[in-house]
Coordinates of C-alpha atoms in Angstrom, one line a residue:
Chain A
M1 CA 34.2 -85.2 -21.4
K2 CA 34.0 -83.3 -18.4
N3 CA 33.9 -79.4 -17.9
K4 CA 37.0 -77.9 -16.3
E5 CA 37.2 -77.9 -12.6
L6 CA 36.2 -75.1 -10.8
L7 CA 36.3 -76.3 -6.9
K8 CA 39.2 -78.9 -6.1
V9 CA 39.3 -79.7 -2.5
T10 CA 41.9 -82.2 -1.1
G11 CA 42.6 -83.8 2.3
L12 CA 40.7 -81.3 3.9
S13 CA 40.7 -81.6 7.4
K14 CA 40.1 -79.4 10.7
S15 CA 39.7 -80.6 14.7
F16 CA 38.6 -78.4 17.4
G17 CA 40.2 -79.7 20.1
G18 CA 39.5 -83.2 19.9
V19 CA 37.1 -83.5 17.8
K20 CA 38.0 -84.0 14.0
A21 CA 35.2 -81.8 12.9
V22 CA 36.5 -82.5 9.4
N23 CA 38.9 -85.5 8.6
N24 CA 40.3 -85.7 4.7
V25 CA 37.4 -84.8 2.7
S26 CA 38.2 -84.4 -0.8
F27 CA 35.9 -83.6 -3.6
T28 CA 36.1 -81.6 -7.0
L29 CA 33.4 -79.5 -8.5
Y30 CA 33.2 -79.1 -12.3
E31 CA 32.0 -76.0 -13.5
G32 CA 28.4 -76.6 -14.7
E33 CA 27.6 -78.8 -11.8
S34 CA 26.1 -78.8 -8.6
I35 CA 26.8 -80.5 -5.6
G36 CA 24.7 -81.2 -2.2
V37 CA 26.1 -81.9 1.2
I38 CA 24.1 -83.7 3.5
G39 CA 24.6 -85.5 6.2
P40 CA 23.7 -86.3 10.4
N41 CA 23.6 -83.6 12.2
G42 CA 27.3 -82.7 13.7
S43 CA 28.6 -84.4 10.8
G44 CA 30.6 -81.3 9.9
K45 CA 29.1 -80.3 6.7
S46 CA 29.0 -76.3 7.8
T47 CA 32.6 -76.8 9.1
L48 CA 33.6 -78.3 5.5
I49 CA 31.5 -74.5 3.8
N50 CA 33.5 -72.3 6.4
L51 CA 36.8 -74.3 5.8
I52 CA 36.1 -73.4 1.7
T53 CA 34.8 -70.1 2.3
G54 CA 37.6 -69.1 4.5
F55 CA 35.6 -68.4 7.8
I56 CA 38.0 -71.1 9.6
K57 CA 41.7 -71.9 8.3
P58 CA 42.3 -75.8 7.5
D59 CA 44.7 -77.7 9.5
S60 CA 45.5 -79.7 6.5
G61 CA 44.8 -80.1 3.3
T62 CA 44.3 -77.8 0.1
V63 CA 41.2 -75.7 -1.3
I64 CA 42.1 -74.8 -5.2
Y65 CA 39.5 -72.4 -6.8
K66 CA 39.9 -71.5 -10.5
G67 CA 43.3 -73.1 -10.5
R68 CA 44.2 -71.1 -7.8
N69 CA 44.9 -72.0 -4.0
I70 CA 42.5 -70.0 -1.7
T71 CA 43.6 -72.7 1.3
G72 CA 42.7 -70.4 4.2
I73 CA 42.0 -67.3 2.2
A74 CA 40.8 -63.8 4.3
P75 CA 36.3 -65.0 3.6
N76 CA 36.4 -61.3 2.2
R77 CA 39.0 -61.9 -0.3
A78 CA 37.0 -65.3 -0.8
V79 CA 34.3 -63.4 -1.9
N80 CA 35.8 -61.3 -4.3
L81 CA 36.6 -63.8 -6.2
G82 CA 33.3 -64.8 -6.4
I83 CA 32.6 -67.3 -3.5
A84 CA 29.0 -65.9 -2.0
R85 CA 27.8 -67.8 1.0
S86 CA 24.6 -67.4 3.1
F87 CA 24.6 -68.3 7.0
Q88 CA 22.7 -71.1 8.4
M89 CA 21.7 -68.9 11.6
V90 CA 20.6 -65.9 9.8
R91 CA 23.4 -62.8 10.2
P92 CA 21.5 -59.5 8.8
F93 CA 22.0 -56.2 9.9
Y94 CA 18.7 -56.1 12.6
N95 CA 18.8 -52.2 12.6
M96 CA 18.7 -51.0 9.2
E97 CA 15.5 -51.6 6.8
A98 CA 15.8 -54.7 4.6
Y99 CA 16.9 -53.1 1.5
K100 CA 19.3 -51.6 3.4
N101 CA 21.2 -54.8 3.9
L102 CA 21.9 -55.1 0.4
I103 CA 24.0 -51.9 -0.1
I104 CA 26.9 -53.8 2.3
P105 CA 27.6 -56.5 -0.5
L106 CA 26.8 -53.7 -3.3
Y107 CA 29.8 -52.1 -1.8
S108 CA 32.4 -54.8 -2.4
P109 CA 35.1 -54.3 -4.6
R110 CA 33.7 -57.3 -6.6
V111 CA 30.1 -55.4 -7.6
K112 CA 32.2 -51.9 -7.7
K113 CA 34.2 -53.5 -10.5
Q114 CA 31.5 -55.4 -12.4
L115 CA 29.2 -52.2 -12.1
Q116 CA 31.3 -49.9 -13.4
G117 CA 30.0 -48.9 -16.7
G118 CA 26.7 -50.1 -16.6
N119 CA 23.7 -49.1 -16.1
F120 CA 23.2 -49.6 -12.4
G121 CA 24.1 -46.2 -10.7
D122 CA 21.4 -46.7 -7.8
R123 CA 22.7 -49.0 -5.0
D124 CA 19.0 -48.7 -3.2
E125 CA 17.1 -49.4 -6.9
I126 CA 19.3 -52.4 -7.3
A127 CA 18.8 -53.8 -4.1
I128 CA 15.1 -53.3 -4.0
Q129 CA 15.1 -54.9 -7.6
L130 CA 17.1 -57.7 -6.4
L131 CA 14.8 -58.4 -3.4
E132 CA 12.2 -58.7 -5.7
D133 CA 13.7 -61.3 -7.3
V134 CA 14.0 -63.9 -4.2
G135 CA 10.3 -62.7 -3.3
F136 CA 10.1 -59.5 -1.2
E137 CA 6.9 -57.8 -2.9
R138 CA 8.1 -54.7 -4.3
E139 CA 5.0 -52.5 -4.3
S140 CA 4.5 -54.0 -0.3
Q141 CA 6.1 -52.0 2.8
I142 CA 8.3 -54.8 3.1
P143 CA 11.6 -54.1 1.3
Y144 CA 11.1 -50.7 3.6
K145 CA 10.6 -52.3 7.5
L146 CA 13.1 -52.5 9.8
T147 CA 14.9 -56.0 9.1
G148 CA 14.4 -57.3 12.7
S149 CA 10.8 -57.2 12.3
L150 CA 10.7 -59.4 9.5
P151 CA 9.9 -63.0 9.6
H152 CA 12.3 -65.6 9.7
G153 CA 11.6 -66.2 6.1
Y154 CA 12.0 -63.3 4.9
L155 CA 15.2 -63.4 6.7
K156 CA 16.4 -66.4 5.2
R157 CA 15.6 -65.1 1.3
L158 CA 17.9 -61.9 2.2
E159 CA 20.4 -64.0 2.9
L160 CA 20.1 -65.6 -0.1
A161 CA 19.4 -62.0 -1.8
R162 CA 23.3 -61.0 -0.3
C163 CA 25.1 -63.7 -2.1
L164 CA 23.1 -62.6 -5.6
C165 CA 23.9 -59.0 -5.0
L166 CA 27.9 -60.5 -5.6
E167 CA 26.9 -61.8 -8.7
P168 CA 28.8 -65.4 -7.4
D169 CA 30.3 -67.8 -9.9
L170 CA 30.0 -69.9 -7.3
V171 CA 27.1 -69.7 -4.5
V172 CA 27.4 -72.2 -1.3
L173 CA 24.6 -72.1 0.8
D174 CA 24.9 -72.8 4.1
E175 CA 20.4 -75.0 5.3
L176 CA 18.2 -71.9 3.3
F177 CA 15.7 -74.2 3.8
S178 CA 15.7 -74.1 7.5
G179 CA 12.9 -72.6 9.1
M180 CA 11.1 -71.7 6.0
S181 CA 7.6 -72.7 5.5
M182 CA 6.8 -75.2 2.9
S183 CA 5.2 -72.5 0.5
E184 CA 8.7 -70.7 1.0
V185 CA 10.5 -73.6 0.3
A186 CA 8.6 -74.2 -2.6
S187 CA 8.7 -70.7 -3.7
T188 CA 12.5 -70.5 -3.0
V189 CA 13.1 -73.2 -5.4
P190 CA 12.9 -72.0 -8.8
I191 CA 14.9 -68.9 -7.7
L192 CA 17.6 -71.6 -7.1
E193 CA 17.2 -73.1 -10.2
R194 CA 17.1 -70.1 -11.6
I195 CA 20.2 -69.4 -10.7
L196 CA 21.9 -72.7 -11.6
Q197 CA 20.8 -71.5 -15.0
E198 CA 22.5 -68.4 -15.2
G199 CA 25.4 -70.4 -15.0
R200 CA 26.7 -70.1 -11.5
D201 CA 27.7 -73.4 -9.7
M202 CA 26.1 -74.1 -6.2
I203 CA 27.0 -75.9 -2.8
M204 CA 24.4 -76.6 -1.2
I205 CA 24.2 -78.3 2.9
E206 CA 20.2 -79.2 3.1
H207 CA 17.9 -81.5 5.1
R208 CA 15.6 -80.9 2.6
I209 CA 16.3 -84.2 0.9
R210 CA 13.3 -84.2 -2.0
E211 CA 14.0 -80.3 -2.8
L212 CA 17.9 -80.9 -3.0
F213 CA 17.1 -83.3 -5.5
R214 CA 15.4 -81.5 -7.5
I215 CA 18.2 -78.5 -7.6
V216 CA 21.8 -80.7 -7.2
N217 CA 23.1 -83.2 -9.5
K218 CA 25.8 -84.7 -7.3
V219 CA 25.5 -85.4 -3.8
I220 CA 28.4 -86.2 -0.9
C221 CA 27.3 -87.6 2.3
L222 CA 29.3 -86.6 5.5
N223 CA 29.3 -88.3 8.9
F224 CA 31.9 -87.1 11.4
G225 CA 33.3 -85.4 9.5
K226 CA 34.4 -88.1 7.2
K227 CA 32.9 -88.5 3.5
I228 CA 31.0 -91.7 3.5
A229 CA 30.0 -91.5 0.3
E230 CA 29.5 -89.7 -3.5
G231 CA 27.7 -89.9 -6.6
T232 CA 24.1 -88.9 -7.9
P233 CA 21.5 -88.7 -5.7
E234 CA 20.3 -92.2 -6.1
E235 CA 23.8 -93.6 -6.1
V236 CA 24.0 -92.2 -2.8
M237 CA 21.0 -93.1 -1.3
N238 CA 21.4 -96.6 -1.6
T239 CA 24.8 -96.6 -0.3
K240 CA 24.8 -99.1 2.5
E241 CA 27.0 -96.1 4.9
V242 CA 24.6 -93.4 4.0
K243 CA 21.8 -95.6 5.5
E244 CA 23.2 -96.8 8.4
A245 CA 24.3 -93.0 8.9
Y246 CA 20.4 -91.9 9.2
L247 CA 18.6 -94.8 10.1
G248 CA 21.1 -96.5 12.4
S249 CA 23.4 -100.0 11.7
E250 CA 21.4 -102.9 11.4
G251 CA 21.9 -105.9 14.0
E252 CA 25.4 -107.8 12.2
S253 CA 27.3 -105.1 11.5
I254 CA 27.7 -104.2 15.4
A255 CA 29.1 -107.6 16.3
Chain B
M1 CA -4.2 -45.0 35.1
K2 CA -7.4 -46.0 35.5
A3 CA -8.4 -49.6 34.9
G4 CA -10.1 -50.0 31.8
Y5 CA -8.1 -46.8 29.7
R6 CA -4.5 -47.1 27.9
K7 CA -2.5 -45.3 26.7
E8 CA -2.4 -44.6 23.0
R9 CA 0.9 -43.3 21.2
I10 CA 0.6 -42.3 17.6
D11 CA 3.1 -41.1 15.3
R12 CA 2.5 -37.6 14.0
G13 CA 1.8 -37.7 10.0
I14 CA 4.9 -36.1 8.8
K15 CA 7.0 -39.0 8.4
A16 CA 6.5 -41.2 5.4
R17 CA 7.5 -44.9 4.7
A18 CA 10.8 -44.2 6.7
D19 CA 12.2 -42.8 9.5
D20 CA 14.3 -40.1 7.2
I21 CA 11.6 -39.4 4.8
F22 CA 9.4 -36.8 6.0
A23 CA 5.9 -35.7 4.2
I24 CA 5.7 -31.8 4.5
S25 CA 2.9 -30.1 3.7
S26 CA 3.3 -26.1 5.4
Y27 CA 5.7 -24.3 7.1
R28 CA 4.7 -25.4 10.0
E29 CA 5.8 -28.5 9.5
I30 CA 9.1 -27.5 8.2
L31 CA 9.1 -25.4 11.8
Y32 CA 8.3 -28.1 13.7
L33 CA 11.0 -30.0 12.2
T34 CA 13.9 -27.8 12.0
G35 CA 13.0 -26.1 15.8
P36 CA 14.5 -28.0 17.7
R37 CA 17.9 -28.2 15.1
I38 CA 17.7 -24.2 14.8
L39 CA 17.5 -23.3 18.4
A40 CA 19.9 -26.0 19.4
V41 CA 22.7 -24.1 17.0
L42 CA 21.4 -20.6 17.8
A43 CA 22.0 -21.1 21.4
L44 CA 25.4 -22.7 20.9
L45 CA 26.5 -19.6 18.9
I46 CA 25.3 -16.8 20.7
Y47 CA 26.4 -18.2 24.4
P48 CA 30.0 -17.6 23.9
L49 CA 29.0 -13.9 23.0
L50 CA 27.6 -13.2 26.6
T51 CA 30.5 -13.2 28.5
D52 CA 29.0 -10.1 30.3
V53 CA 26.4 -11.8 31.2
T54 CA 27.4 -15.7 32.4
G55 CA 31.2 -14.4 33.4
A56 CA 33.8 -15.9 32.5
Y57 CA 33.6 -19.1 34.6
W58 CA 30.6 -20.4 32.8
Q59 CA 32.5 -19.4 29.6
T60 CA 34.8 -22.1 31.1
V61 CA 32.3 -23.9 31.9
A62 CA 31.0 -24.3 28.1
F63 CA 34.5 -24.9 27.2
I64 CA 34.9 -27.9 28.6
A65 CA 31.3 -28.9 27.9
C66 CA 32.4 -28.4 24.4
I67 CA 35.6 -30.6 24.8
I68 CA 34.0 -33.3 26.4
A69 CA 31.4 -32.9 23.6
L70 CA 33.6 -33.7 20.7
L71 CA 35.3 -36.1 23.0
T72 CA 32.0 -37.7 23.2
L73 CA 30.9 -37.3 19.2
S74 CA 34.0 -39.6 19.0
W75 CA 33.2 -41.9 21.3
N76 CA 30.3 -42.2 19.4
F77 CA 31.9 -42.6 16.2
L78 CA 33.2 -45.6 17.3
F79 CA 30.2 -47.3 19.6
S80 CA 28.4 -47.0 15.9
V81 CA 31.1 -48.9 14.3
G82 CA 31.4 -51.9 17.0
L83 CA 34.2 -50.5 19.3
V84 CA 33.4 -49.6 22.1
S85 CA 36.4 -47.4 23.6
L86 CA 37.0 -46.9 27.4
G87 CA 40.1 -44.4 27.0
Q88 CA 38.8 -41.5 24.7
A89 CA 41.8 -40.2 27.1
Y90 CA 44.2 -41.7 24.5
F91 CA 43.3 -39.6 21.5
F92 CA 42.8 -36.8 24.1
G93 CA 46.5 -37.0 24.9
V94 CA 47.9 -38.0 21.9
G95 CA 46.3 -34.6 19.8
A96 CA 47.5 -32.7 23.1
Y97 CA 51.3 -33.6 23.1
F98 CA 51.5 -33.4 19.6
T99 CA 50.4 -30.1 19.9
G100 CA 53.0 -28.9 22.8
F101 CA 55.8 -30.7 20.3
F102 CA 55.0 -28.5 17.4
D103 CA 54.7 -25.9 19.8
R104 CA 58.1 -26.3 22.0
T105 CA 60.1 -28.0 19.4
I106 CA 59.5 -26.3 15.7
G107 CA 57.4 -23.1 17.0
L108 CA 54.7 -23.5 14.6
P109 CA 52.1 -20.7 15.0
P110 CA 48.7 -22.5 16.6
L111 CA 46.7 -21.5 13.0
Y112 CA 49.4 -24.6 11.7
S113 CA 49.9 -26.7 14.8
I114 CA 46.5 -27.3 15.5
P115 CA 45.5 -28.8 12.3
L116 CA 48.3 -30.5 12.0
A117 CA 48.4 -32.5 16.1
T118 CA 44.9 -33.3 14.8
V119 CA 46.0 -35.3 11.9
A120 CA 49.1 -36.3 13.2
G121 CA 47.4 -37.2 16.4
A122 CA 45.0 -39.0 14.5
I123 CA 47.2 -41.1 11.8
L124 CA 49.3 -42.5 15.0
C125 CA 46.5 -43.3 17.5
T126 CA 45.4 -45.6 14.3
I127 CA 48.6 -47.0 13.9
I128 CA 49.1 -47.8 17.5
I129 CA 45.4 -49.4 17.8
Y130 CA 45.4 -51.1 14.5
P131 CA 47.0 -54.8 15.4
V132 CA 44.0 -55.0 18.3
L133 CA 41.6 -54.0 15.7
R134 CA 40.0 -57.3 15.2
L135 CA 39.1 -57.6 18.9
R136 CA 35.3 -56.9 19.9
G137 CA 33.6 -56.0 22.6
I138 CA 35.0 -56.0 26.3
Y139 CA 38.6 -57.5 24.6
F140 CA 39.0 -54.0 22.7
A141 CA 37.7 -52.1 25.5
L142 CA 40.1 -53.2 27.9
I143 CA 42.6 -52.5 26.0
T144 CA 41.7 -48.7 25.0
F145 CA 41.6 -48.2 28.9
A146 CA 45.2 -49.5 28.8
L147 CA 46.2 -47.4 26.1
P148 CA 46.2 -44.0 27.6
L149 CA 47.8 -45.6 31.2
F150 CA 50.6 -46.7 28.7
L151 CA 51.4 -44.0 26.9
M152 CA 51.4 -41.8 30.2
R153 CA 54.1 -44.6 31.9
I154 CA 55.9 -43.9 28.8
I155 CA 56.3 -40.6 29.1
E156 CA 57.0 -40.6 32.8
A157 CA 59.6 -43.4 32.7
T158 CA 61.4 -41.9 30.0
G159 CA 61.2 -38.1 30.6
Y160 CA 60.2 -37.5 27.2
L161 CA 58.5 -34.8 26.4
G162 CA 59.0 -32.9 29.5
G163 CA 58.6 -35.5 31.8
T164 CA 56.3 -35.7 34.9
E165 CA 56.6 -31.5 34.4
G166 CA 55.1 -31.7 31.0
I167 CA 55.7 -28.6 29.0
S168 CA 54.4 -25.3 29.7
G169 CA 54.6 -21.9 28.3
L170 CA 53.1 -22.6 24.8
Q171 CA 51.8 -19.9 22.8
R172 CA 48.7 -17.9 23.6
L173 CA 45.5 -17.7 22.6
P174 CA 43.0 -14.6 21.8
G175 CA 41.2 -15.5 24.9
I176 CA 37.9 -17.8 25.9
T177 CA 35.8 -16.5 23.9
F178 CA 37.7 -17.3 20.8
S179 CA 38.1 -20.7 22.1
L180 CA 34.7 -21.7 23.0
Y181 CA 33.5 -19.7 19.1
V182 CA 35.9 -22.3 17.4
T183 CA 34.8 -25.7 19.8
V184 CA 31.4 -24.3 19.3
V185 CA 32.0 -24.4 15.3
I186 CA 33.8 -27.7 15.8
V187 CA 31.4 -29.2 17.5
L188 CA 28.7 -28.7 15.2
A189 CA 30.3 -29.1 11.6
V190 CA 31.6 -32.5 13.6
T191 CA 27.9 -33.3 14.5
F192 CA 26.7 -32.5 10.9
I193 CA 29.7 -34.2 9.4
F194 CA 29.2 -37.3 11.5
L195 CA 25.2 -37.3 11.0
R196 CA 25.5 -37.0 7.2
L197 CA 28.4 -39.0 6.7
F198 CA 26.1 -42.2 8.2
D199 CA 23.6 -41.7 5.8
T200 CA 25.7 -42.4 2.9
D201 CA 26.5 -45.6 2.0
Y202 CA 29.9 -45.9 3.2
G203 CA 28.1 -45.0 6.7
L204 CA 26.0 -47.6 6.1
V205 CA 28.8 -50.1 5.6
L206 CA 30.4 -48.7 9.2
R207 CA 26.5 -49.5 10.9
A208 CA 26.7 -52.9 9.3
I209 CA 30.2 -54.2 11.1
H210 CA 28.2 -52.8 14.3
D211 CA 25.4 -54.9 13.8
N212 CA 27.1 -58.0 12.7
D213 CA 31.0 -58.0 11.3
M214 CA 30.7 -61.6 10.2
S215 CA 28.1 -60.6 7.4
V216 CA 29.7 -57.7 6.3
L217 CA 33.1 -60.0 5.7
A218 CA 30.4 -62.2 3.8
G219 CA 29.6 -59.5 1.8
G220 CA 33.1 -59.2 0.5
L221 CA 34.6 -55.6 2.6
N222 CA 37.4 -55.9 4.5
V223 CA 36.2 -54.8 7.7
Q224 CA 39.8 -54.5 9.2
L225 CA 40.5 -51.5 6.8
Y226 CA 36.9 -50.2 7.6
K227 CA 37.7 -50.2 11.4
A228 CA 40.7 -48.4 10.9
Q229 CA 39.3 -46.0 8.8
A230 CA 36.8 -45.4 11.3
V231 CA 39.4 -44.8 14.3
F232 CA 41.0 -42.2 11.9
I233 CA 37.7 -40.3 11.4
A234 CA 36.5 -40.2 15.1
A235 CA 39.8 -39.7 16.5
M236 CA 39.9 -36.4 14.4
P237 CA 37.7 -34.6 17.0
A238 CA 39.0 -36.2 19.7
T239 CA 42.7 -35.2 19.0
F240 CA 41.6 -31.8 18.2
A241 CA 39.9 -31.1 21.5
G242 CA 43.3 -32.2 23.0
A243 CA 45.0 -30.0 20.7
L244 CA 42.7 -26.5 21.6
M245 CA 42.9 -27.8 25.3
T246 CA 46.6 -27.3 25.1
L247 CA 47.2 -24.2 23.6
H248 CA 44.1 -22.7 25.9
Y249 CA 45.9 -23.6 28.8
R250 CA 49.5 -23.1 27.5
I251 CA 50.6 -26.5 29.2
V252 CA 50.5 -30.3 28.7
G253 CA 51.4 -32.6 30.9
M254 CA 50.6 -35.9 31.9
P255 CA 46.9 -35.3 32.9
A256 CA 46.3 -35.1 29.8
F257 CA 45.8 -38.8 30.0
A258 CA 43.9 -38.8 32.6
V259 CA 40.9 -41.1 33.7
E260 CA 38.3 -38.3 33.6
Y261 CA 38.8 -37.4 29.9
S262 CA 38.3 -41.3 29.6
I263 CA 34.9 -41.4 31.7
L264 CA 33.1 -38.1 31.4
P265 CA 32.6 -38.6 27.5
L266 CA 31.3 -42.1 28.2
T267 CA 28.8 -41.2 30.8
A268 CA 27.8 -38.2 28.7
A269 CA 27.1 -40.8 25.8
V270 CA 25.2 -43.1 28.0
V271 CA 23.0 -40.1 29.0
G272 CA 22.3 -38.5 26.0
G273 CA 21.8 -41.9 24.4
T274 CA 24.7 -44.3 22.9
G275 CA 24.6 -43.8 19.5
T276 CA 23.0 -40.7 19.0
F277 CA 25.9 -37.7 18.0
A278 CA 23.3 -35.3 18.4
G279 CA 22.5 -37.0 21.9
G280 CA 26.3 -37.0 22.6
V281 CA 26.5 -33.5 22.7
L282 CA 23.2 -33.5 25.1
G283 CA 24.5 -35.2 27.2
A284 CA 28.0 -33.5 27.5
F285 CA 26.4 -29.9 27.7
I286 CA 24.2 -31.8 30.7
L287 CA 27.0 -33.7 32.7
V288 CA 29.7 -30.7 32.3
P289 CA 27.2 -28.0 34.1
F290 CA 25.9 -30.3 36.6
S291 CA 29.4 -31.9 37.7
E292 CA 30.3 -28.3 37.9
L293 CA 27.1 -27.4 40.4
L294 CA 27.8 -30.3 42.3
R295 CA 31.8 -29.1 43.2
A296 CA 30.9 -27.9 46.5
F297 CA 30.0 -31.3 47.6
G298 CA 33.4 -32.4 47.4
T299 CA 34.3 -35.7 47.1
L300 CA 30.6 -36.7 47.5
R301 CA 30.6 -35.5 43.7
I302 CA 31.8 -39.3 42.3
V303 CA 28.8 -40.6 44.2
M304 CA 26.8 -38.6 42.3
Y305 CA 27.9 -39.1 39.2
G306 CA 27.1 -43.1 40.1
I307 CA 24.1 -42.6 41.2
M308 CA 23.3 -40.3 37.9
L309 CA 24.4 -43.3 35.9
L310 CA 22.8 -46.1 37.7
F311 CA 19.4 -43.9 36.9
F312 CA 20.2 -43.6 33.4
V313 CA 21.5 -47.0 32.4
V314 CA 19.0 -48.9 34.5
G315 CA 15.7 -46.2 33.8
L316 CA 16.7 -44.7 30.6
P317 CA 18.8 -47.0 28.6
E318 CA 17.8 -45.4 25.5
G319 CA 19.3 -41.9 26.9
I320 CA 17.7 -38.6 27.1
Y321 CA 17.9 -38.0 23.4
R322 CA 16.4 -41.0 22.2
F323 CA 13.3 -40.3 25.0
A324 CA 12.8 -36.7 23.6
Q325 CA 12.6 -37.1 20.0
R326 CA 10.4 -40.4 21.1
K327 CA 7.7 -37.7 23.1
Y328 CA 8.5 -34.7 20.4
F329 CA 7.6 -37.2 17.3
Q330 CA 4.4 -38.7 18.9
F331 CA 0.9 -37.6 20.4
E332 CA 0.2 -39.4 23.6
R333 CA -3.9 -39.9 24.6
I334 CA -5.6 -42.0 27.1
V335 CA -8.4 -44.3 25.4
P336 CA -10.8 -46.8 26.8
L337 CA -9.9 -50.3 26.1
E338 CA -12.1 -51.7 24.1
E339 CA -14.9 -54.5 25.6
K340 CA -14.3 -58.1 24.9
A341 CA -17.8 -58.1 23.4
D342 CA -16.6 -55.8 21.0
E343 CA -14.1 -57.8 19.7
K344 CA -16.4 -60.5 18.7

């Protein structure tokens, strides 16, 4: 028997001018599941996430989250319902110390409500703790450095930490691993596994298939805005359309 | 500089970990840190008492400088939240007209009409500007540039609030020393409050909107709401400036929306360093007396302004304040370049 539906996306579409970036995509995320979204460049993966998290309003289709229609909701309200996202292109606050970046999400209504009566008082302290969780060495200078001076791998993990600040129920990661070194990826995978074990669900866009398949238990493949495959990682990789999307079609299909 | 030498810059050893945490070990270091601030505050507090030495003219110049300083503080606050304003005259004029209105129609004494005009003006400014708050950068700047002109024409066309003649014969304030002292105290207080505010977590959120508003949205905060709050807070020094100026000259008219009140704070902010509150005040106190000295040149004054702006934008984009701060906190010395052979 399946768990409760956490997120149900039905017939989601969005076009930019003549380009159908996302075309009639539907899928369902059950509680306790994690979904990976793969697809060639420009296949609409990021747009799909932007539609779900409210950064772009869809042309048609619905997004149901915890039984509630959140189609076209304001991004900040989506966050306060428990959907936290990271950006593919990092968007930190460059003019602050790294740990100060986390004060902003910690200031959100969601966290304020949850932390009331808890043993968290000092936001600076929680921020440093969270940074330590994603691999900022606590005793070093790194959390106190100006964000603009940090290497890209740290900025990516800062994005992750910003999601974790919000105590989300659904974590949406947009190509977290892109731009990370092999060792950074290797050290980030356990963090993601731990997030899943804490009972949070996850939607991950990723190009690093091997790491992705270690984390998620269901995969959606997009191509030209359309969903061309859905299922377990093995099923999806053996689908003809997916192979064609990635490797190009063979002779007979052209003819 | 001689070949083979380079300039070395070293931070003085009183900063620990971050820019705002100091490790102080002696009274001299405390003096070193607080000295410039105390001097500036003392100078501002003593100057209004020196009427006999300076003459009333230079007291009035200082008063105008304070008014521009308040507008610059307001500009810097908006800038720190990512809102570039080209229309400080909008806030100034609204504050001015509210005072005139309260004074003429209700007959409120200055003690009440000034604070009331400050708050009511700030509220009205925020309400008018709220719909365009989602605009960013140059688009927002254009709207703010148009707003004072827009209000000015409304008053001209409808003849309401005195129309082209304005409202004159308002109640009298005790005199220039009083006006100057009030503005000086307010300038100092506003600078202090703004600096403190930006150190709190709330201020951090405002700074974050300047850096990247999408990220703030992703952090679960209503950017629009925070921007509106920022406009309200930033409007208050400007509406206060308008209110005080109105009562000081006992007249309010369409010149309250003059472009001068938009351009001078902007220039002062650039000269002092955009985004620095103390720098903006410094800029105003440099710019206003400077422009008075240039009065002899007549219209050529504007050319001088242009040259000055050009110099600061190109030559010293960080502004006087940040430049001076950097020099003050660093040792500089000439050291020989290491020989290539040594590196191996």
